[in-house]
Amino acid sequence: MLNLQNIDLPHNWEHVHLPETDSTMLLLRLPQYQHSDKEFVLATTDYQTAGRGQRGNHWEAERGKNLLFGFLFHPTLVPVTHQFALSEALALAVRAALAEHVDGGVTVKWPNDVYWLDYKIAGMLLEHDVCGTQIATTLTGVGINVNQTVFESDAPNPISLMKITGNHHSRAELLSKLVDEFEKRYHLILHNDYATLHNEYMEHLYRGKGNHVFEDASGKFAASIEGISPLGILSLRKSNGTICNYAFKEVAFCHDEQP
C-alpha cells in the first residue's frame, strides 16, 4: 500500500511531505514553492497544528488518520470572472474520488464542501492572487476525513469514509485518484469548456433540487437553488418567487424544518 511520501503523481507535479506542519497552505507560500519549475506543487502532511476550515474555524483532524493537503499552481489563462470554475473543479475531484468508495449520497455543498447525505466529509479553501484581469496564482487547502472515527470538536456534522464504509482506506491511493480527477476538470477549464464543468457541479449539488430551508440576516426562509454564477454567487428562489443573490457567508443552509 502506498504512503503519502511516495504517492504516484503526474510528471508535472512536485511533491513535498512533512509529518507535521502548521498548515500546508502556509508551507506553500514559501518562495521555493511559489517559483517551482513544475506546473503544480503539492504539499501533504499527517498533522496540521493550524489547519483552517471555512469561516475561520479550526479543522479537526486526528494525526495520521485523514488526508490533509494543499497545492499551488498558476492558472494564468483563467480570467477573474471565471474564478469559481477552479472551486468547482477541485470540489468535483474530491467528490469523484470519494464516490468510488461510497454507494451514493456524495454531493458538493455550495461553495465547495463535500457531503455524504447531511454529513460533512471534506472541506477546502481556495485563495487567488490576481494580476489585472487574470488569476496569477491559486493556492488550495483540503481536508478529507478518511480513517478518523471519533470527532471531539463541536462541529455539528462530521463523518469519515471509514465511518460510512466500515473499512480502512489508503490516503495515498485516494489522493492519487483525486489528482487525476482534478486534472481532467482543469483540462476543461484550459479549453474554455466551463459549461461542461458547471453542469457537472449542478448535477451533484447538495440540495440542488426542491425547496429547502436557508437563513440570511433577515431569518429563515424556504427556497430552491436557482443557479450559481461564474463568480460563485448563489441565486435562491424564495417561495413567493423572489430571487435573491448571496455571496459566501451571506446565507447558511439549515435543517429542513419549517422556517
Rosetta silent file (secondary structure, phi, psi, omega in degrees, C-alpha in Angstrom):
SEQUENCE: MLNLQNIDLPHNWEHVHLPETDSTMLLLRLPQYQHSDKEFVLATTDYQTAGRGQRGNHWEAERGKNLLFGFLFHPTLVPVTHQFALSEALALAVRAALAEHVDGGVTVKWPNDVYWLDYKIAGMLLEHDVCGTQIATTLTGVGINVNQTVFESDAPNPISLMKITGNHHSRAELLSKLVDEFEKRYHLILHNDYATLHNEYMEHLYRGKGNHVFEDASGKFAASIEGISPLGILSLRKSNGTICNYAFKEVAFCHDEQP
SCORE:     score description
SCORE:     0.000 S_00000001
   1 L     0.000  135.128  179.525    0.000    0.000    0.000 S_00000001
   2 L   -66.511  149.753  167.159    1.315    3.457   -0.916 S_00000001
   3 L  -113.551  171.090 -173.136    2.130    6.027    1.739 S_00000001
   4 H   -65.907  -22.508 -179.210    1.970    9.764    1.280 S_00000001
   5 H   -69.511  -30.112 -175.367    5.735   10.082    0.871 S_00000001
   6 H  -124.679   37.387  179.270    5.875    8.086   -2.369 S_00000001
   7 L   -63.552  143.042  176.859    2.495    8.715   -3.943 S_00000001
   8 L   -77.109  123.603 -179.252    2.274    8.322   -7.717 S_00000001
   9 L  -131.680  155.965  173.856    1.767   11.723   -9.352 S_00000001
  10 L   -60.478  159.402 -173.431    1.809   13.054  -12.914 S_00000001
  11 L   -64.131  -21.894 -176.347    5.187   14.330  -14.154 S_00000001
  12 L   -91.486   14.553  178.943    4.107   17.990  -13.892 S_00000001
  13 E  -113.970  129.873  167.927    3.556   17.775  -10.105 S_00000001
  14 E   -95.399  146.769 -176.366    6.185   18.455   -7.442 S_00000001
  15 E  -132.755  129.363  171.913    5.502   16.897   -4.031 S_00000001
  16 E  -123.911  132.786  179.016    6.674   17.827   -0.551 S_00000001
  17 E  -124.366  131.832  173.868    5.586   15.825    2.507 S_00000001
  18 E  -124.073  134.612  177.307    6.067   16.781    6.145 S_00000001
  19 L   -57.992  -32.875  179.178    4.931   14.578    9.053 S_00000001
  20 L  -148.793  141.852  175.329    3.740   17.753   10.782 S_00000001
  21 E  -154.051  165.186  177.005    3.316   21.387    9.776 S_00000001
  22 L   -67.972  -46.241 -179.390    1.290   24.380   10.830 S_00000001
  23 L  -164.027  135.917  177.570   -0.634   24.466    7.556 S_00000001
  24 H   -64.963  -30.714  179.065    0.010   23.173    4.053 S_00000001
  25 H   -68.043  -41.047  176.800   -1.266   26.494    2.705 S_00000001
  26 H   -66.542  -39.071  178.333    1.292   28.424    4.737 S_00000001
  27 H   -58.816  -42.821 -176.457    4.015   25.995    3.684 S_00000001
  28 H   -73.143   -9.744  175.336    3.250   26.567    0.016 S_00000001
  29 L   -76.997  -10.182 -179.991    3.659   30.326    0.467 S_00000001
  30 L   -64.991  144.735 -174.001    7.423   29.797    0.810 S_00000001
  31 H   -56.304  -36.042 -176.617    9.391   31.240   -2.174 S_00000001
  32 H   -65.729  -23.558  177.433   10.837   27.910   -3.320 S_00000001
  33 H   -92.580  -28.825  176.789    7.343   26.599   -3.981 S_00000001
  34 H   -63.626  -29.031 -174.237    5.999   29.835   -5.429 S_00000001
  35 L  -119.056   32.515  178.206    8.649   29.627   -8.167 S_00000001
  36 L   -65.021  152.527  176.094    8.843   25.885   -8.796 S_00000001
  37 L   -84.672   -1.021  175.406    9.572   24.700  -12.332 S_00000001
  38 L   -91.591  154.578 -179.092    6.665   22.254  -12.031 S_00000001
  39 L   -68.678  -36.943  179.898    3.103   23.226  -13.009 S_00000001
  40 E  -126.352  142.092  172.420    1.683   22.085   -9.641 S_00000001
  41 E  -120.218  118.506 -177.418    3.275   21.911   -6.202 S_00000001
  42 E  -105.083  131.987  175.217    1.541   19.532   -3.782 S_00000001
  43 E  -119.096  127.963  177.215    2.114   19.624   -0.028 S_00000001
  44 E  -123.066  156.150  177.921    0.890   16.788    2.206 S_00000001
  45 E  -151.773  159.203  175.677    1.099   16.258    5.933 S_00000001
  46 L   -90.832  -18.879 -177.507   -0.010   13.791    8.583 S_00000001
  47 L  -158.217  134.661  177.068   -0.921   16.510   11.066 S_00000001
  48 E  -113.756  133.840  177.697   -1.606   20.245   10.983 S_00000001
  49 L   -90.027  -15.552 -178.313   -1.262   22.446   14.048 S_00000001
  50 L  -140.650   40.624  178.340   -3.074   25.401   12.478 S_00000001
  51 L   -68.137  141.322 -178.346   -5.365   23.923    9.841 S_00000001
  52 E  -112.689  143.981  167.736   -8.274   26.163    8.892 S_00000001
  53 L  -104.548 -177.259  176.853  -11.801   25.361    7.882 S_00000001
  54 H   -65.788  159.051 -178.612  -14.274   27.666    6.243 S_00000001
  55 H    61.167   19.288  176.591  -15.495   30.729    8.183 S_00000001
  56 H    80.924    6.830 -178.730  -12.150   30.716   10.023 S_00000001
  57 L   -74.907  154.122  173.498  -12.911   27.571   12.022 S_00000001
  58 E   -74.651  139.995  178.420  -10.220   25.104   13.083 S_00000001
  59 L   -95.871  114.258 -179.282  -10.232   21.874   11.053 S_00000001
  60 L   -77.267  128.669  178.206  -10.171   18.871   13.392 S_00000001
  61 L  -153.890  118.193  178.566   -8.016   16.008   12.144 S_00000001
  62 L   -68.227  141.767 -175.041   -6.527   13.174   14.167 S_00000001
  63 L   -56.269  126.370  174.018   -2.821   12.587   13.482 S_00000001
  64 L    74.520    2.447 -174.598   -2.205   10.245   10.548 S_00000001
  65 L   -99.889  -23.966 -171.854   -5.859    9.385   10.028 S_00000001
  66 L  -121.231  175.879 -178.863   -7.018   11.873    7.424 S_00000001
  67 E  -103.866  110.396 -177.775   -5.949   13.395    4.155 S_00000001
  68 E  -120.715  118.086 -175.939   -4.539   16.894    4.648 S_00000001
  69 E  -158.124  166.149  171.536   -3.005   18.597    1.643 S_00000001
  70 E  -149.834  160.943  172.824   -2.812   21.690   -0.469 S_00000001
  71 E  -144.987  154.422 -176.253   -1.441   22.554   -3.871 S_00000001
  72 E  -120.831  138.429  176.535   -0.279   25.661   -5.662 S_00000001
  73 E  -155.910  174.616 -172.601   -0.481   26.437   -9.368 S_00000001
  74 L  -125.478   84.275 -177.420   -0.647   29.373  -11.767 S_00000001
  75 L   -82.607   64.108 -171.930   -3.874   29.353  -13.829 S_00000001
  76 L   -67.665  -14.133  177.506   -2.918   32.475  -15.778 S_00000001
  77 L   -86.119   -5.253 -176.838   -5.325   31.647  -18.613 S_00000001
  78 L   -94.590  119.053  177.741   -8.305   31.813  -16.258 S_00000001
  79 E   -71.006  153.595  178.548   -9.987   35.234  -16.045 S_00000001
  80 H   -56.468  -33.254 -177.965  -11.040   36.549  -12.657 S_00000001
  81 H   -66.873  -11.981  178.257  -14.633   36.476  -13.897 S_00000001
  82 H  -119.963   25.837 -175.592  -14.457   32.653  -14.044 S_00000001
  83 L   -62.627  -28.678 -177.680  -12.597   32.019  -10.811 S_00000001
  84 H   -66.001  -20.474  177.405  -15.373   29.851   -9.368 S_00000001
  85 H   -59.471  -32.913  178.701  -14.615   27.216  -12.014 S_00000001
  86 H   -67.975  -38.092  173.965  -11.453   26.370  -10.060 S_00000001
  87 H   -64.155  -42.208  178.405  -13.542   25.740   -6.941 S_00000001
  88 H   -60.480  -45.576 -177.607  -15.893   23.597   -8.988 S_00000001
  89 H   -62.114  -43.527 -178.469  -13.024   21.544  -10.414 S_00000001
  90 H   -69.771  -46.401 -179.363  -11.478   20.864   -7.007 S_00000001
  91 H   -61.831  -41.165  179.370  -14.750   20.081   -5.236 S_00000001
  92 H   -68.439  -33.669  176.931  -15.840   17.748   -8.026 S_00000001
  93 H   -65.633  -43.446  176.536  -12.470   15.978   -7.976 S_00000001
  94 H   -62.047  -45.897 -179.668  -12.818   15.342   -4.240 S_00000001
  95 H   -59.414  -45.045 -178.085  -16.394   14.178   -4.730 S_00000001
  96 H   -64.355  -41.190 -179.732  -15.435   11.799   -7.560 S_00000001
  97 H   -65.039  -40.790  179.225  -12.565   10.253   -5.592 S_00000001
  98 H   -71.327  -37.183 -175.824  -14.801    9.656   -2.572 S_00000001
  99 H   -63.354  -21.564  176.951  -17.740    8.410   -4.635 S_00000001
 100 L   -65.180  -20.985 -175.395  -15.659    5.433   -5.792 S_00000001
 101 L  -108.459   -4.556 -173.073  -15.847    4.073   -2.247 S_00000001
 102 L  -127.412  137.067 -178.805  -19.416    5.031   -1.300 S_00000001
 103 L   -85.796   76.653  175.509  -22.683    3.753   -2.709 S_00000001
 104 L    84.947  166.696  172.976  -24.363    7.077   -3.457 S_00000001
 105 L    88.505    2.447 -179.226  -25.098   10.184   -1.432 S_00000001
 106 E   -94.251  120.496 -176.282  -21.844   12.120   -2.078 S_00000001
 107 E  -133.834  168.875  174.835  -22.550   15.711   -3.131 S_00000001
 108 E  -103.951  124.640  178.036  -20.915   19.126   -3.311 S_00000001
 109 E   -98.175  124.252 -179.139  -22.335   21.731   -0.919 S_00000001
 110 L   -54.020  134.163    1.927  -22.017   25.294   -2.154 S_00000001
 111 L   -85.936  -33.912 -175.282  -19.484   26.679   -2.390 S_00000001
 112 L  -158.117   29.292  166.185  -17.052   23.752   -2.028 S_00000001
 113 E   -79.264  161.020  172.472  -17.675   21.420    0.893 S_00000001
 114 E  -120.959  131.418 -175.515  -18.272   17.757    0.138 S_00000001
 115 E  -118.060  152.443  162.484  -21.082   15.979    1.927 S_00000001
 116 E  -116.321  116.288 -170.555  -22.338   12.447    2.366 S_00000001
 117 L    53.266 -120.959  179.523  -26.068   12.777    2.893 S_00000001
 118 L  -104.335   24.414 -176.824  -26.280   15.567    5.507 S_00000001
 119 E  -118.581  140.956 -177.925  -22.783   14.977    6.917 S_00000001
 120 E   -87.870  122.994  179.514  -19.587   16.830    6.040 S_00000001
 121 E  -110.455  -19.705 -179.760  -16.746   14.603    4.880 S_00000001
 122 E  -152.792  148.683  174.998  -14.442   17.180    3.253 S_00000001
 123 E  -138.833  158.782 -178.249  -13.782   20.896    3.204 S_00000001
 124 E  -153.779  155.260  175.080  -11.482   23.113    1.216 S_00000001
 125 E  -124.655  145.243  172.398  -10.239   26.654    0.840 S_00000001
 126 E  -129.758  133.808  175.631   -9.008   28.416   -2.289 S_00000001
 127 E  -123.443  132.977 -177.140   -7.041   31.654   -2.339 S_00000001
 128 E  -117.007  133.936  167.511   -6.325   33.524   -5.569 S_00000001
 129 E   -99.992  130.093 -171.726   -3.655   36.116   -6.330 S_00000001
 130 E  -111.094  141.928  173.360   -4.808   38.308   -9.198 S_00000001
 131 E  -127.329  106.233 -176.171   -2.838   40.214  -11.825 S_00000001
 132 L    65.958 -122.065 -178.884   -5.072   42.562  -13.811 S_00000001
 133 L  -100.152    2.914 -176.728   -7.999   40.563  -15.128 S_00000001
 134 E  -113.924  159.751  174.819   -6.300   37.158  -14.824 S_00000001
 135 E   -88.604  121.519 -178.107   -5.577   34.806  -11.936 S_00000001
 136 E   -84.995  -44.345 -176.670   -1.826   34.672  -11.323 S_00000001
 137 E  -144.046  139.628  172.450   -1.679   32.052   -8.559 S_00000001
 138 E  -122.384  133.777  178.965   -4.152   29.747   -6.864 S_00000001
 139 E  -122.183  128.362 -178.365   -3.463   28.135   -3.526 S_00000001
 140 E  -117.611  152.577  171.053   -5.692   25.373   -2.192 S_00000001
 141 E  -137.109  129.420 -173.092   -6.045   23.664    1.165 S_00000001
 142 E  -132.346  137.150  171.444   -8.081   20.480    1.553 S_00000001
 143 E  -126.155  126.076  179.034   -9.082   18.300    4.474 S_00000001
 144 E  -124.359  126.294  177.761  -10.802   14.943    3.930 S_00000001
 145 L   -78.072  109.970 -173.755  -11.979   12.762    6.793 S_00000001
 146 L  -106.690  -65.794 -172.930  -10.696    9.324    5.838 S_00000001
 147 L  -116.340    5.379  177.536   -9.999    6.967    8.769 S_00000001
 148 L   -75.335  136.898 -178.223  -10.934    9.034   11.834 S_00000001
 149 L  -117.857  -14.468  178.566  -13.842    7.565   13.794 S_00000001
 150 L  -123.723  126.702  178.737  -14.149    9.884   16.810 S_00000001
 151 L  -116.901  123.048 -172.076  -14.652   13.640   16.428 S_00000001
 152 L  -104.563   -8.932  179.675  -14.279   15.696   19.589 S_00000001
 153 L   -77.422  177.206  179.548  -14.839   19.242   18.350 S_00000001
 154 L   -92.445   17.149  174.007  -18.205   20.966   18.347 S_00000001
 155 L   -58.274  134.803 -168.525  -18.510   20.702   14.556 S_00000001
 156 L   -73.823  -25.396 -168.333  -22.151   19.773   14.017 S_00000001
 157 L  -149.596   43.995 -179.134  -21.981   17.044   11.386 S_00000001
 158 E   -76.480  151.582  173.099  -18.575   15.463   10.648 S_00000001
 159 L  -151.526  160.203  179.385  -18.226   11.995    9.167 S_00000001
 160 L  -124.162  165.288  177.705  -15.381    9.986    7.655 S_00000001
 161 H   -61.594  -39.072  179.371  -15.026    7.487    4.851 S_00000001
 162 H   -66.221  -38.227  178.176  -14.306    4.767    7.412 S_00000001
 163 H   -66.348  -31.749  179.176  -17.452    5.575    9.392 S_00000001
 164 H   -73.835  -46.531 -170.455  -19.506    5.316    6.209 S_00000001
 165 H   -97.155  -21.693 -174.486  -17.997    2.102    4.843 S_00000001
 166 L    79.739    6.583 -176.782  -16.643    0.360    7.950 S_00000001
 167 L  -120.997  152.405  172.373  -13.310   -0.111    6.144 S_00000001
 168 L   -77.845  143.134 -177.389   -9.835    1.418    6.391 S_00000001
 169 L  -127.172  145.394  178.593   -8.827    3.393    3.292 S_00000001
 170 L   -76.627  119.989  177.469   -5.448    4.318    1.818 S_00000001
 171 H   -64.814  -39.107 -178.095   -4.925    8.071    1.971 S_00000001
 172 H   -65.739  -43.711  179.486   -2.309    7.903   -0.768 S_00000001
 173 H   -65.642  -37.355  177.493   -4.494    5.975   -3.189 S_00000001
 174 H   -64.222  -42.893 -179.744   -7.366    8.381   -2.534 S_00000001
 175 H   -67.181  -40.886  178.109   -5.109   11.379   -3.199 S_00000001
 176 H   -59.387  -43.458  177.262   -3.675    9.863   -6.372 S_00000001
 177 H   -64.375  -40.813 -178.963   -7.194    9.356   -7.713 S_00000001
 178 H   -62.689  -43.082  178.721   -8.176   12.875   -6.671 S_00000001
 179 H   -60.505  -43.984  178.081   -5.241   14.410   -8.555 S_00000001
 180 H   -60.415  -42.442 -179.121   -6.244   12.532  -11.711 S_00000001
 181 H   -67.344  -36.676  178.032   -9.836   13.718  -11.336 S_00000001
 182 H   -66.761  -43.779 -178.645   -8.725   17.320  -10.830 S_00000001
 183 H   -60.586  -37.228  177.159   -6.512   17.278  -13.913 S_00000001
 184 H   -58.837  -44.369 -175.883   -9.452   16.079  -16.041 S_00000001
 185 H   -78.586  -32.430  175.503  -11.555   19.023  -14.920 S_00000001
 186 H   -65.829  -33.669  175.895   -8.730   21.545  -15.081 S_00000001
 187 H   -59.986  -39.736  176.853   -8.238   20.472  -18.688 S_00000001
 188 H   -60.748  -43.130 -179.824  -11.849   21.554  -19.356 S_00000001
 189 H   -61.810  -45.531 -178.227  -11.092   24.977  -17.876 S_00000001
 190 H   -64.922  -20.812  177.779   -7.967   25.438  -20.001 S_00000001
 191 L  -102.907   18.353  175.840  -10.074   24.675  -23.085 S_00000001
 192 L    59.372   25.075  178.158  -12.762   27.173  -22.025 S_00000001
 193 L   -94.133   63.705 -178.800  -15.304   24.392  -21.531 S_00000001
 194 H   -68.958  -28.925 -175.889  -16.817   25.979  -18.464 S_00000001
 195 H   -65.016  -44.686  179.650  -20.290   24.709  -19.339 S_00000001
 196 H   -60.983  -43.962  179.521  -19.423   21.014  -19.016 S_00000001
 197 H   -63.533  -46.024 -177.651  -17.766   21.616  -15.663 S_00000001
 198 H   -66.663  -37.999  178.005  -20.623   23.740  -14.347 S_00000001
 199 H   -62.139  -39.114  177.354  -23.248   21.238  -15.486 S_00000001
 200 H   -65.680  -40.569  178.990  -21.451   18.506  -13.527 S_00000001
 201 H   -60.966  -46.546 -179.132  -21.306   20.767  -10.482 S_00000001
 202 H   -66.857  -33.580  179.288  -25.043   21.484  -10.643 S_00000001
 203 H   -63.464  -35.066 -175.795  -25.776   17.771  -11.184 S_00000001
 204 L  -107.174   22.260 -175.514  -24.033   16.839   -7.928 S_00000001
 205 E   -78.648  130.788  175.650  -25.079   19.879   -5.893 S_00000001
 206 L   -60.823  126.947 -177.310  -26.236   19.314   -2.313 S_00000001
 207 L    55.257   36.314 -177.809  -29.918   20.244   -2.097 S_00000001
 208 L   -75.002  -13.468  179.551  -29.768   21.213   -5.715 S_00000001
 209 L  -127.025  144.941  175.780  -33.399   20.291   -6.329 S_00000001
 210 L    83.869  175.307  179.595  -36.566   21.202   -4.476 S_00000001
 211 L   -87.913  138.160  178.877  -37.288   23.639   -1.669 S_00000001
 212 E  -140.979  171.622 -176.062  -35.074   23.708    1.406 S_00000001
 213 E   -98.505  131.822  177.505  -34.547   25.942    4.415 S_00000001
 214 E  -127.114  168.878  176.540  -31.908   28.666    4.411 S_00000001
 215 E  -141.772  129.466  173.046  -31.068   31.537    6.730 S_00000001
 216 E  -121.115 -165.674 -176.062  -29.786   35.029    5.957 S_00000001
 217 L   -62.240  -19.370 -179.253  -29.524   38.214    8.014 S_00000001
 218 L   -93.482   -8.482  179.339  -33.313   38.510    7.989 S_00000001
 219 E   124.038 -169.168 -177.825  -34.003   34.999    9.291 S_00000001
 220 E   -83.011  149.839  178.892  -35.010   31.591    7.972 S_00000001
 221 E  -158.473  156.833  176.160  -36.849   31.042    4.722 S_00000001
 222 E   -94.578  138.499 -179.075  -37.718   28.294    2.245 S_00000001
 223 E  -161.238  165.363  172.452  -36.184   28.474   -1.223 S_00000001
 224 E  -116.934  153.159  179.060  -34.827   26.469   -4.125 S_00000001
 225 E   -77.327  119.176 -178.708  -31.425   26.904   -5.760 S_00000001
 226 E   -87.495  -34.887 -179.006  -31.924   28.835   -8.983 S_00000001
 227 E   172.062  175.674  177.946  -28.312   28.915  -10.113 S_00000001
 228 E  -138.501  129.894 -174.884  -24.698   29.824   -9.356 S_00000001
 229 L   -80.516  167.113  176.577  -22.770   32.496  -11.246 S_00000001
 230 L   -60.776  -17.963  175.112  -19.196   32.199  -12.632 S_00000001
 231 L   -93.426    1.816  177.294  -18.105   34.223   -9.587 S_00000001
 232 L    88.337   13.310  178.522  -19.795   31.745   -7.240 S_00000001
 233 L   -75.838  127.118 -178.270  -22.813   33.881   -6.353 S_00000001
 234 E   -89.670  126.773  176.210  -25.709   31.674   -5.198 S_00000001
 235 E  -105.229  125.209  179.244  -29.183   32.564   -6.501 S_00000001
 236 E  -116.937  136.844  174.803  -32.133   31.348   -4.458 S_00000001
 237 E  -101.235  113.994 -179.750  -35.798   31.468   -5.473 S_00000001
 238 E   -75.030  167.489 -175.475  -37.973   32.037   -2.432 S_00000001
 239 L   -58.948  -29.063  179.696  -41.430   30.551   -2.057 S_00000001
 240 L   -86.028    5.333  178.139  -43.020   33.822   -3.185 S_00000001
 241 L    94.190   -9.725  179.269  -40.983   33.778   -6.414 S_00000001
 242 L   -68.667  135.684  176.817  -38.458   36.406   -5.358 S_00000001
 243 E  -103.740  126.927  179.317  -34.877   35.673   -6.428 S_00000001
 244 E  -120.774  143.332 -177.960  -32.119   36.681   -4.000 S_00000001
 245 E  -111.671  139.085 -174.959  -28.371   36.526   -4.622 S_00000001
 246 E  -136.011  135.149  166.773  -25.778   35.644   -1.987 S_00000001
 247 L   -85.802  168.293  178.983  -22.017   35.628   -1.733 S_00000001
 248 L   -56.415  137.850 -179.806  -20.263   33.136    0.529 S_00000001
 249 L    81.580   -5.123  179.322  -21.061   33.666    4.242 S_00000001
 250 L   -89.418  -10.913  179.123  -24.182   35.706    3.450 S_00000001
 251 L  -148.343  149.587 -179.150  -26.517   32.711    3.689 S_00000001
 252 E  -126.889  149.923  173.602  -26.498   29.400    5.545 S_00000001
 253 E   -82.036  139.764  179.569  -28.100   26.016    4.951 S_00000001
 254 L  -121.051  168.001  171.595  -30.467   24.920    7.743 S_00000001
 255 L   -61.630  145.120 -177.020  -32.180   21.692    8.733 S_00000001
 256 L   -77.038   72.244  172.788  -35.221   21.136    6.564 S_00000001
 257 L  -116.930  168.755 -179.503  -37.808   22.199    9.083 S_00000001
 258 L   -66.243  130.436  179.399  -40.429   24.859    8.580 S_00000001
 259 L   -69.598    0.000    0.000  -38.824   28.334    8.732 S_00000001
